[in-house]
mmCIF file of C-alpha atoms in Angstrom:
data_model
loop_
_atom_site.group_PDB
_atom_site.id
_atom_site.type_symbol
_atom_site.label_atom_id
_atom_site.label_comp_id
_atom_site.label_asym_id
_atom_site.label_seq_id
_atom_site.Cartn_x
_atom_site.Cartn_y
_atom_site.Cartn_z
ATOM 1 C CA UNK A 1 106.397 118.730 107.996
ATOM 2 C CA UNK A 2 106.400 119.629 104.435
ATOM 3 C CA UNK A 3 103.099 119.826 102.302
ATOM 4 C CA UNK A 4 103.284 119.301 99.143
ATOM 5 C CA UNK A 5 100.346 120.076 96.401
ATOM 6 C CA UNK A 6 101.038 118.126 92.960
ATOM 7 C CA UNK A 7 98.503 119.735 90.336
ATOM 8 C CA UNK A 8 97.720 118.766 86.374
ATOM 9 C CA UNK A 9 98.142 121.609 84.273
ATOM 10 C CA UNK A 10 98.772 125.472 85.225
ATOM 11 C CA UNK A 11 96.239 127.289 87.472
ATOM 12 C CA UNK A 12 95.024 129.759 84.216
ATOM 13 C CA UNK A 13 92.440 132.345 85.912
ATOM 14 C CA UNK A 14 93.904 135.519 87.438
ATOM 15 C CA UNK A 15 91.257 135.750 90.097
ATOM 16 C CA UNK A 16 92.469 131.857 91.065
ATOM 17 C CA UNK A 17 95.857 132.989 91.190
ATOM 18 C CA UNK A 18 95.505 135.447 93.403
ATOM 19 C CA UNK A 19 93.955 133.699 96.009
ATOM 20 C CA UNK A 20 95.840 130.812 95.786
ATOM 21 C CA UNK A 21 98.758 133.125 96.666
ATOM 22 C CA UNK A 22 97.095 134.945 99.603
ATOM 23 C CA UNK A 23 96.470 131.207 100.905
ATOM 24 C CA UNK A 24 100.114 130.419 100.265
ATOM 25 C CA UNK A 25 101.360 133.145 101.384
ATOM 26 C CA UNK A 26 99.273 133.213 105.302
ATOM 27 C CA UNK A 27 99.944 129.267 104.962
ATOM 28 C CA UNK A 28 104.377 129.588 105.511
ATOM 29 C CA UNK A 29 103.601 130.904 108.853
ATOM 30 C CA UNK A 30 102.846 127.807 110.188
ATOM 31 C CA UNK A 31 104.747 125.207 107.478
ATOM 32 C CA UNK A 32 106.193 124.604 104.553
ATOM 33 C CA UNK A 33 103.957 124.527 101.463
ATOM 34 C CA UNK A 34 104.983 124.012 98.252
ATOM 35 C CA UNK A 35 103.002 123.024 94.510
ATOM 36 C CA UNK A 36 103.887 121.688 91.836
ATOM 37 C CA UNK A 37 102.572 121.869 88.265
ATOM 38 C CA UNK A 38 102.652 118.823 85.881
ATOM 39 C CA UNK A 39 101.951 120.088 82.172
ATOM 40 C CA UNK A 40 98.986 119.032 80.820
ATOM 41 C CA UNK A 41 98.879 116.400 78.416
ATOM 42 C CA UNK A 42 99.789 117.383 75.062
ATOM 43 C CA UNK A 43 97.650 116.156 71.848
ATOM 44 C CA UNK A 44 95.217 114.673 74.559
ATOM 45 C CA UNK A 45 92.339 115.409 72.554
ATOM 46 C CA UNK A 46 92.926 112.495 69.863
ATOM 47 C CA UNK A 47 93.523 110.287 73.585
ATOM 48 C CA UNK A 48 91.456 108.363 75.383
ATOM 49 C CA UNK A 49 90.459 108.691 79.107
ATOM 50 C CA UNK A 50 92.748 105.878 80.147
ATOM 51 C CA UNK A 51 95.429 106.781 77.824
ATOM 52 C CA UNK A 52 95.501 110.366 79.117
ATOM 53 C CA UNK A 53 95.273 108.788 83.103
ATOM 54 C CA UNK A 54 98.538 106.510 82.083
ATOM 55 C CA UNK A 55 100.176 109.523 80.935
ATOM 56 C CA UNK A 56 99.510 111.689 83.640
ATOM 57 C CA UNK A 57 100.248 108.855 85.804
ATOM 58 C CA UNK A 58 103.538 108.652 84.265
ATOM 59 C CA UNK A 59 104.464 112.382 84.843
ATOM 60 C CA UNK A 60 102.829 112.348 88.162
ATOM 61 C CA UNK A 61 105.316 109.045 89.766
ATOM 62 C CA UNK A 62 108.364 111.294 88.971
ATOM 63 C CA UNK A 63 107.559 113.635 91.686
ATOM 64 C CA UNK A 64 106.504 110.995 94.689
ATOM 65 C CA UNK A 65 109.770 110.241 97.181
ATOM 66 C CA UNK A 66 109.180 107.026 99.009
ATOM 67 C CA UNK A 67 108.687 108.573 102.271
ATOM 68 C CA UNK A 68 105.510 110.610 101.476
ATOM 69 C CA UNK A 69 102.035 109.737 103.134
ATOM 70 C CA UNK A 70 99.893 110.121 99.545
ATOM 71 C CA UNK A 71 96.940 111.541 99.834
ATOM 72 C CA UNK A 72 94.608 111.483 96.514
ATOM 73 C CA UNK A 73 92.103 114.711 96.019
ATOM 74 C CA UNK A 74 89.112 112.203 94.915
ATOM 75 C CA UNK A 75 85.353 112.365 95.030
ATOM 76 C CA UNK A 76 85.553 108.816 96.008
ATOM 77 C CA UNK A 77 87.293 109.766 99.210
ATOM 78 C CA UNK A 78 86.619 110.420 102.826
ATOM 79 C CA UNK A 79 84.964 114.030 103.230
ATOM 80 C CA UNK A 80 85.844 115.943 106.454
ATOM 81 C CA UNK A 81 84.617 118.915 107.912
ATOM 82 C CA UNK A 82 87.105 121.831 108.446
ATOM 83 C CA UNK A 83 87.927 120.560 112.066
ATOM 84 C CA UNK A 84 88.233 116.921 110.923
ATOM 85 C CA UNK A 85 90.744 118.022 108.258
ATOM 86 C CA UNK A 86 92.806 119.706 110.904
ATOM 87 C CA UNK A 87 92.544 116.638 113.065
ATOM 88 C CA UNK A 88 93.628 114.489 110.505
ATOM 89 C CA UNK A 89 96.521 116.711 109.571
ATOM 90 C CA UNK A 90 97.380 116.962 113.611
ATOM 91 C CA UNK A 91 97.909 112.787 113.429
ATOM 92 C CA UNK A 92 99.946 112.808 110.527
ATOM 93 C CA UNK A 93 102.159 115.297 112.249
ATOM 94 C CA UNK A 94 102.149 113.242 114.984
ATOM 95 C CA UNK A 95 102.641 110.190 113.441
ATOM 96 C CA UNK A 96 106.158 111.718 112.209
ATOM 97 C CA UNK A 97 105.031 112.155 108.425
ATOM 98 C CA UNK A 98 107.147 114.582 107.494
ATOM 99 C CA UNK A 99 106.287 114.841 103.522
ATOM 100 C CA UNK A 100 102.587 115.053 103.208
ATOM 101 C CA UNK A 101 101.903 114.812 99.687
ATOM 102 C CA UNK A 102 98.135 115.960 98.026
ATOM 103 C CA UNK A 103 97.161 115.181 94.571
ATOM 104 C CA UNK A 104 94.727 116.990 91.906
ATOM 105 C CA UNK A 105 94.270 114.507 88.884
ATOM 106 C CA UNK A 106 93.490 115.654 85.878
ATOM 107 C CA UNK A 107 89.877 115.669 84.098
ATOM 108 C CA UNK A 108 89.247 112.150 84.069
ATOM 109 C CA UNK A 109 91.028 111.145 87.572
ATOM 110 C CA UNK A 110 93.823 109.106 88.440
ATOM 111 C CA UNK A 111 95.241 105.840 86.849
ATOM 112 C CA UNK A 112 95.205 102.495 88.870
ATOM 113 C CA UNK A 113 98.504 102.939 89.570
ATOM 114 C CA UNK A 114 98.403 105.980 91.271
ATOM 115 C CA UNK A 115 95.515 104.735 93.576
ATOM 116 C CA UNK A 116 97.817 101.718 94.485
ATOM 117 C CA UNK A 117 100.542 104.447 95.496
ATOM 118 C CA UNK A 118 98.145 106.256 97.762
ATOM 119 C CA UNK A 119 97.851 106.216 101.334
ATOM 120 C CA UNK A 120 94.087 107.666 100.994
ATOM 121 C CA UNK A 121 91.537 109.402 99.371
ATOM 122 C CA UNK A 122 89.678 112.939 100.559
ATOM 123 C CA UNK A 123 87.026 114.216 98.773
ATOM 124 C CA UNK A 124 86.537 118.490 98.790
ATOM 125 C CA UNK A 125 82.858 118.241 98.065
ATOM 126 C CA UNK A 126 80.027 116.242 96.628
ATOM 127 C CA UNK A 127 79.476 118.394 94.013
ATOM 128 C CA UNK A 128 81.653 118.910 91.131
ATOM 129 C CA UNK A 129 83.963 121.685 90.587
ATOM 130 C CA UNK A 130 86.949 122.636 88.293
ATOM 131 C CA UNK A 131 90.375 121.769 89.195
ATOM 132 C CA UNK A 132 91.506 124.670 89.546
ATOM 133 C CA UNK A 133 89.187 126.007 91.796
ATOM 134 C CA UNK A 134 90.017 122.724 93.490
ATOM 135 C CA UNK A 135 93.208 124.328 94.244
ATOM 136 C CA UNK A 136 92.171 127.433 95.716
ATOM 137 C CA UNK A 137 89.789 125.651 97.952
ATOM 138 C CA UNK A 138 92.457 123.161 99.051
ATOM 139 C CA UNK A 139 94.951 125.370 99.859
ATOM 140 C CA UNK A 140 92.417 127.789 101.764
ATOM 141 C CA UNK A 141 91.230 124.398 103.792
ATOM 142 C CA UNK A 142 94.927 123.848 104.389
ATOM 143 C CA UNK A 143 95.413 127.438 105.576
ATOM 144 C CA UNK A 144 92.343 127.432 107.938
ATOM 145 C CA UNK A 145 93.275 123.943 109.238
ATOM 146 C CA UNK A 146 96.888 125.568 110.747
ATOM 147 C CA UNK A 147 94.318 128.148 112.294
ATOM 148 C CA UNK A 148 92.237 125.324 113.838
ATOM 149 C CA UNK A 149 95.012 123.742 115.552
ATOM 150 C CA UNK A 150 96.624 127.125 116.565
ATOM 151 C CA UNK A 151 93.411 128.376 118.275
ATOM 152 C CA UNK A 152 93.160 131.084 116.231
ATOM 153 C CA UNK A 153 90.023 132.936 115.121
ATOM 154 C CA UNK A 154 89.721 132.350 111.753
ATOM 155 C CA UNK A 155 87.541 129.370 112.066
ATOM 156 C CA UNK A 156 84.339 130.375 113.444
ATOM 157 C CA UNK A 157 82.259 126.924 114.775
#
């Protein structure tokens, strides 16, 4: 299985950065991880919410291959604990999903169309954070998820 993280703008804080990379890096041990950056929109400031979804809806379609499962990063989504996530990660692999595809929108979400394309929604957290630390949270989940299903001891429950 490949996982793939599809991200709005570049990651900008060092500290991010770094452990993003430490995730990515323990993550390759157990798949194949890769993210990808869309550029932020430019001139978005004299654009309106919808007009900036559209366009980051635009950029976003370029990078989906008809055989991905889509899964949207949304607050509207299902939330999982850390053993759920790895359980629903364990069906997609054995469903025989072999591009698993997760999405951070930008500021103001995602357009319609790019909820139609989705398979489903997961939501980090009720409480709001910024999308970049988003990322590092993600990819940590995704990281102690593999440990979950391993049986290894990084997951204390």
């Amino acid at each position: 299985m490949i996982i793939k993280l599809i991200c709005i703008g570049k990651t900008e804080e060092e500290y991010l950065k770094t452990g993003i990379a430490i995730y990515e890096k323990r993550l390759k041990h157990y798949i194949h991880f890769e993210t990808i950056f869309i550029p932020s929109i430019k001139d978005a400031k004299n654009a309106s919410p919808t007009e900036i979804k559209e366009r980051e809806a635009e950029l976003l379609l370029k990078h989906f291959s008809k055989n991905e499962y889509i899964v949207l990063l949304d607050e509207k989504g299902t939330a999982f604990r850390s053993v759920e996530f790895a359980e629903f990660i364990q069906k997609k692999m054995n469903m025989g999903i072999k591009n698993l595809c997760f999405i951070i929108g930008g500021a103001y979400g995602f357009a319609p169309i790019i909820y139609e394309k989705a398979n489903t929604k997961i939501s980090l957290s009720n409480m709001t954070f910024s999308h970049q630390m988003i990322r590092l949270f993600f990819v940590e989940q995704c990281y102690r998820a593999f440990s979950i299903l391993k049986n290894e001891p990084y997951h204390n429950e």
